[in-house]
CSV table of C-alpha atoms in Angstrom, one decimal:
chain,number,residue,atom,x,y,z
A,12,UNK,CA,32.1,-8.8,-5.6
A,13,UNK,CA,29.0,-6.5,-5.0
A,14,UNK,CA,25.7,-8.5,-6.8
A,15,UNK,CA,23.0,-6.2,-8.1
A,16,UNK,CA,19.6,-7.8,-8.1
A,17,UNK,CA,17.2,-5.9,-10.4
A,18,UNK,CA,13.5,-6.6,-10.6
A,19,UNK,CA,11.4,-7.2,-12.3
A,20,UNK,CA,13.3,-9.0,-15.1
A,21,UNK,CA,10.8,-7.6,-17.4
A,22,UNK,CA,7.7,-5.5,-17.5
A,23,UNK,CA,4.8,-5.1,-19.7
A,24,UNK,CA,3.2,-1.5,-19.8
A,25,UNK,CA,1.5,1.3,-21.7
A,26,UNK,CA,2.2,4.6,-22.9
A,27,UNK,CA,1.6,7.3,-20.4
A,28,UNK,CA,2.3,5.2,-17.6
A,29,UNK,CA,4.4,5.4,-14.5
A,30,UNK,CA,7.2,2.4,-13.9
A,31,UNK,CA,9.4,1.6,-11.1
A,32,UNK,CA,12.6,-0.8,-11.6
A,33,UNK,CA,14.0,-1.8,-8.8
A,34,UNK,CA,17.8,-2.5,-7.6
A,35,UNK,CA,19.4,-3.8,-5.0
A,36,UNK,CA,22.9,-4.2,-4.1
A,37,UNK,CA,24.4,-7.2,-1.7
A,38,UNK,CA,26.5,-4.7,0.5
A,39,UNK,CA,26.2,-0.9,0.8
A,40,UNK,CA,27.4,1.4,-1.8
A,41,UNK,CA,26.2,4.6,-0.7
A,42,UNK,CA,25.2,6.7,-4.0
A,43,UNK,CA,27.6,4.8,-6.1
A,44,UNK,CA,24.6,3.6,-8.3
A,45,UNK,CA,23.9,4.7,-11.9
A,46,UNK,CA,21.2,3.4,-14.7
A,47,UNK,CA,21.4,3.2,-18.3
A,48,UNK,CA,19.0,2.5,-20.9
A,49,UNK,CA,19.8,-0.1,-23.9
A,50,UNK,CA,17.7,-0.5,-27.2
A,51,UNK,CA,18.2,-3.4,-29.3
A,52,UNK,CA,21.5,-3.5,-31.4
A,53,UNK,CA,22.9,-0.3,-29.6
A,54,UNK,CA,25.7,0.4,-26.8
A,55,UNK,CA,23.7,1.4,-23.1
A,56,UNK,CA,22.9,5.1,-22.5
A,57,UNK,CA,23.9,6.5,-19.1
A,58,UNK,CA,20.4,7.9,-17.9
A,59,UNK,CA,21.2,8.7,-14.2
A,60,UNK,CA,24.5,8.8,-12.0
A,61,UNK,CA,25.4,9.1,-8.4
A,62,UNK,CA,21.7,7.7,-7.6
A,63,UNK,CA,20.0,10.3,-8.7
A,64,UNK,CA,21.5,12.8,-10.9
A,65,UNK,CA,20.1,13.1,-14.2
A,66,UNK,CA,22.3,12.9,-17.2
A,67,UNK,CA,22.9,16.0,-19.4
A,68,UNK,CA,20.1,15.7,-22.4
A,69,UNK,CA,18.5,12.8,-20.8
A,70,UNK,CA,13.9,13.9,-20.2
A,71,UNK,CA,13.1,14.5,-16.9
A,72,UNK,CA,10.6,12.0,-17.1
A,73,UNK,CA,13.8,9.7,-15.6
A,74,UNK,CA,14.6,10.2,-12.3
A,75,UNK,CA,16.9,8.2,-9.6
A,76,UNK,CA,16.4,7.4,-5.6
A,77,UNK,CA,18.0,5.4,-3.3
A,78,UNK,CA,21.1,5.2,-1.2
A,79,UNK,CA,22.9,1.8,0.5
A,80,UNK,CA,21.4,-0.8,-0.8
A,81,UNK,CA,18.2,-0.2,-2.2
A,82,UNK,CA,17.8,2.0,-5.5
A,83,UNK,CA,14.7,2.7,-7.5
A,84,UNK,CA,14.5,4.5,-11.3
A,85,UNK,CA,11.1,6.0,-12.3
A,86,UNK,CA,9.9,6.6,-15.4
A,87,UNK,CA,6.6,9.4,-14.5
A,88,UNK,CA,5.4,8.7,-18.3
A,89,UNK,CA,6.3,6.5,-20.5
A,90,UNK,CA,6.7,7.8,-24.2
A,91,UNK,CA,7.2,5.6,-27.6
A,92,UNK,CA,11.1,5.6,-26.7
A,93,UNK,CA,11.4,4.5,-23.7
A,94,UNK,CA,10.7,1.1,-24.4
A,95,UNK,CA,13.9,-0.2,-24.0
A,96,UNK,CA,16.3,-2.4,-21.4
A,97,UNK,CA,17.4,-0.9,-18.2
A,98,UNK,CA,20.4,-1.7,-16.2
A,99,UNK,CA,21.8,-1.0,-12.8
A,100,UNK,CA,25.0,-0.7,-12.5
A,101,UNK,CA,27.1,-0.2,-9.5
A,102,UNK,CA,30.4,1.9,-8.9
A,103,UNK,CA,31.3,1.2,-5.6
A,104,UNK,CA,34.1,-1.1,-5.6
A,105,UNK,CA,35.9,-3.2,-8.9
A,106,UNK,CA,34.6,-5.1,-10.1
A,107,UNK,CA,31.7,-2.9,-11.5
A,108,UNK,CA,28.7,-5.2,-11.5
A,109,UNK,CA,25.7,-4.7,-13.3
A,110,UNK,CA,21.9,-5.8,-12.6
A,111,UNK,CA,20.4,-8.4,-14.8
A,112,UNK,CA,18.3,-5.7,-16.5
A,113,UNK,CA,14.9,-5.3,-17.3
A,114,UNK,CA,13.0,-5.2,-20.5
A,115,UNK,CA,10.2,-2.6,-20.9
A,116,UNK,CA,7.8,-3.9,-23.4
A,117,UNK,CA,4.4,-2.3,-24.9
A,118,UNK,CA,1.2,-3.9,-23.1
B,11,UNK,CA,31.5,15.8,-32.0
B,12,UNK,CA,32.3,13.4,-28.7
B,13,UNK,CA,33.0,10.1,-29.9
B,14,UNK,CA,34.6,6.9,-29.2
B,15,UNK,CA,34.5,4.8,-32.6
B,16,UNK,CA,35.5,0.9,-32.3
B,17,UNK,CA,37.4,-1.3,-34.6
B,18,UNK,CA,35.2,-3.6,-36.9
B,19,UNK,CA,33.7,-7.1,-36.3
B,20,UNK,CA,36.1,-10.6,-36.1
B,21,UNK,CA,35.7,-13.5,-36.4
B,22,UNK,CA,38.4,-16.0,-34.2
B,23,UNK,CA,38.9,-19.5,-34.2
B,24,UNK,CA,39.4,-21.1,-30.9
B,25,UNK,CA,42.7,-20.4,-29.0
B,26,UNK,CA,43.1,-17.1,-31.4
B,27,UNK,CA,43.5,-13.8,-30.2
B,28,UNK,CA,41.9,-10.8,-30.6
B,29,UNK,CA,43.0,-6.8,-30.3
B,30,UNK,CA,39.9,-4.5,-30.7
B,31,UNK,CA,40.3,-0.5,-31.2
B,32,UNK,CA,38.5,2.3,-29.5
B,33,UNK,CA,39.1,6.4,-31.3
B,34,UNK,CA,38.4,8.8,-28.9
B,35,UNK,CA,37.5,12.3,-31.1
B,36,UNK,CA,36.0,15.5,-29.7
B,37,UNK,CA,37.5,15.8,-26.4
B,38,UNK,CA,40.5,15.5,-24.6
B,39,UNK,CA,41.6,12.1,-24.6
B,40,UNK,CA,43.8,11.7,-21.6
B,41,UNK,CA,41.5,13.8,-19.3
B,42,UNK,CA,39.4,10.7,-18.8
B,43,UNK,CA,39.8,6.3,-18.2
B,44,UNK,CA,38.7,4.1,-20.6
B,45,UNK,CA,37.1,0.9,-19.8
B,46,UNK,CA,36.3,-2.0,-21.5
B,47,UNK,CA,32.7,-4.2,-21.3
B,48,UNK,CA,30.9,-6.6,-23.5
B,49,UNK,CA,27.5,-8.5,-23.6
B,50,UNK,CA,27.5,-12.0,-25.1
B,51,UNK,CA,24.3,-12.5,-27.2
B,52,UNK,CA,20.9,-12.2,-25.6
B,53,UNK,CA,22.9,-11.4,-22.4
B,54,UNK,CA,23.7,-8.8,-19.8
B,55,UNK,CA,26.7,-6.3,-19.5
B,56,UNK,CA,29.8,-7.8,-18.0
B,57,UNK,CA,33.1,-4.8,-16.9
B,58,UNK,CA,36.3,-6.6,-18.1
B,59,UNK,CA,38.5,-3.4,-17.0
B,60,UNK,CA,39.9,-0.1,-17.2
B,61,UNK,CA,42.6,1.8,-17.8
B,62,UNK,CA,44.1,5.5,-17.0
B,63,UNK,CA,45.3,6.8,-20.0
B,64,UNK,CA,47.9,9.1,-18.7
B,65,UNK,CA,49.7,6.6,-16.3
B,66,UNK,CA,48.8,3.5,-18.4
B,67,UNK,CA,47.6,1.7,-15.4
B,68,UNK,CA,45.0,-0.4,-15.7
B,69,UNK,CA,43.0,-3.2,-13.8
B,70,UNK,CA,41.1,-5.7,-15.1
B,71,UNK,CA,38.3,-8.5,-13.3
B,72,UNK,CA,39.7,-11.0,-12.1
B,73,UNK,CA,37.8,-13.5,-14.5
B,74,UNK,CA,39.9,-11.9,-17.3
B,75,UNK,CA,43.0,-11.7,-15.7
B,76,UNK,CA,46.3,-13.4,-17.8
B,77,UNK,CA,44.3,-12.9,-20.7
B,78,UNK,CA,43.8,-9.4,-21.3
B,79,UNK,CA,45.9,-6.5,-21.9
B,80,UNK,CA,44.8,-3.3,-22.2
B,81,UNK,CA,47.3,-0.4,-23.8
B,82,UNK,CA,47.2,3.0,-25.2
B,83,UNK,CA,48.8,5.3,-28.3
B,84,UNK,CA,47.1,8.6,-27.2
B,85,UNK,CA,49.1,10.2,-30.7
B,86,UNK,CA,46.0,9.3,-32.0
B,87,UNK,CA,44.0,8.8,-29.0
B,88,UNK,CA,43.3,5.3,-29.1
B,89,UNK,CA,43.2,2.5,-26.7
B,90,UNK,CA,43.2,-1.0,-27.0
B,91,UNK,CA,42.1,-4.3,-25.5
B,92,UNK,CA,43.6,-7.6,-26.3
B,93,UNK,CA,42.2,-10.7,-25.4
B,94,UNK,CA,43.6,-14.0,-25.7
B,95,UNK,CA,43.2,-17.6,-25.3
B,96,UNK,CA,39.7,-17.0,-26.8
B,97,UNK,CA,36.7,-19.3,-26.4
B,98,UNK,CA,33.4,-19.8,-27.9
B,99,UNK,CA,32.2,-18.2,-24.5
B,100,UNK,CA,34.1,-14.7,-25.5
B,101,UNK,CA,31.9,-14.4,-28.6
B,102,UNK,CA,30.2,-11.4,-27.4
B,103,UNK,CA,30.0,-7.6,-28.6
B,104,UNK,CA,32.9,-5.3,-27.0
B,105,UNK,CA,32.0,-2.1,-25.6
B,106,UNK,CA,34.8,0.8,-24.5
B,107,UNK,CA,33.5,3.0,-22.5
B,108,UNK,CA,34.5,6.8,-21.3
B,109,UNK,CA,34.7,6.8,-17.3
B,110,UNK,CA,33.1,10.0,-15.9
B,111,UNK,CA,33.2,10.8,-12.2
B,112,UNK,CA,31.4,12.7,-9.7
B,113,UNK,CA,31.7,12.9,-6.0
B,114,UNK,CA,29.8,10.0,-5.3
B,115,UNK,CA,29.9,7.9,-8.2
B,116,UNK,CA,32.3,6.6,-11.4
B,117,UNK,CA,29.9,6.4,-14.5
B,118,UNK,CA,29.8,5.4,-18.4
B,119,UNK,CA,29.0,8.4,-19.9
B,120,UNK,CA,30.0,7.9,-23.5
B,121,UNK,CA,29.8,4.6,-25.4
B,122,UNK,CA,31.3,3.0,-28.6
B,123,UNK,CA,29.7,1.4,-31.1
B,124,UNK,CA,30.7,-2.2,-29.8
B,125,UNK,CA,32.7,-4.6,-31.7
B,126,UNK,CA,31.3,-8.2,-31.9
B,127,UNK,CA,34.0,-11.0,-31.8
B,128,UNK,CA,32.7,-14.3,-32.7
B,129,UNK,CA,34.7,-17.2,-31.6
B,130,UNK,CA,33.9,-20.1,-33.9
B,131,UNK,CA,35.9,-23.3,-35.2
């Protein structure tokens, strides 16, 4: 199975601000890569696909990079919303695996 | 509207089984896969499997193999997953998911509700 490591596990920061969540995967998967947002209590939100293709309806404050093994999802300014959980989530081969997620909290 | 709308919480005793419902509305239901995911409480998201909804094939992760069974009535454009032999480790909330695709990637691009099972003596 293909592991995702994401990091960091969770992240502290303030509105306006710029964050980078990292993933990596154990084996190459090309652009196979895609992140989704979860708040508490609701199902996950695909934010970006195929590395870096931005969602239909989804702020283009979010944007996607990466390609192999190493990915990276940037937030250029945070708003009130975006304080959530993030997942990676690879498409490469079955099974899908997902990161570990991290949690975006309000410094 | 695009929806996929799940089949309410249950509440299992050990050994039980469990069939959870997923209503596709607002699209063609047959023109995409549907898989199946869930998140046990405070946890991450775990892919059980999929399934094509015009062959009925489907797959499933090898951790969930023998006990689930995913099937189909697309007369009213709902899937379903069964799992059995259930444990206090399946309480979790279920998740079907709408499989999108793009030249380089498979994605989750529309979500049910979720359906927690809760696996209790």
């Amino acid at each position: 199975d293909v592991q995702m490591t994401q990091s960091p596990s969770s992240l502290s920061a303030s509105v306006g601000d710029r964050v980078t969540i990292t993933c990596r995967a154990s084996q190459n998967i090309y652009s196979s890569l895609n992140w989704y947002q979860q708040k508490p209590g609701k199902a996950p939100e695909l934010l970006i696909y195929a590395a870096s293709s931005l969602q239909s309806g989804v702020p283009s404050r979010f944007g996607g990079s990466g390609s192999g093994t190493d990915f990276t999802l940037t937030i250029s300014s945070l708003q009130p919303e975006d304080f959530a959980t993030y997942y990676c989530q690879q498409s490469y081969s079955i099974p899908y695996t997902f990161g570990r997620g991290t949690k975006l909290d309000i410094k | 509207q695009v929806q996929l709308v799940q089949s309410g919480a249950e509440v299992k005793r050990p050994g039980a089984s469990v069939k959870v419902s997923c209503k596709a509305s607002g699209y063609t239901f047959t023109s995409y896969e549907i898989n199946w995911l869930r998140q046990a409480p405070g946890q991450g998201l775990e892919w059980m499997g999929w399934m094509n909804l015009n062959s009925g094939n489907s797959g499933s992760a090898q951790k969930f193999q023998g006990r689930v069974t995913m099937t189909t009535d697309t007369s009213i454009s709902t899937a379903y997953l069964e799992l059995s032999s259930l444990g206090s480790e399946d309480t979790a909330v279920y998740y079907c998911a709408r499989q999108a695709t793009s030249i380089w990637s498979w994605y989750f691009d529309l979500w049910g509700p979720g359906t927690l099972i809760s696996v209790s003596s």
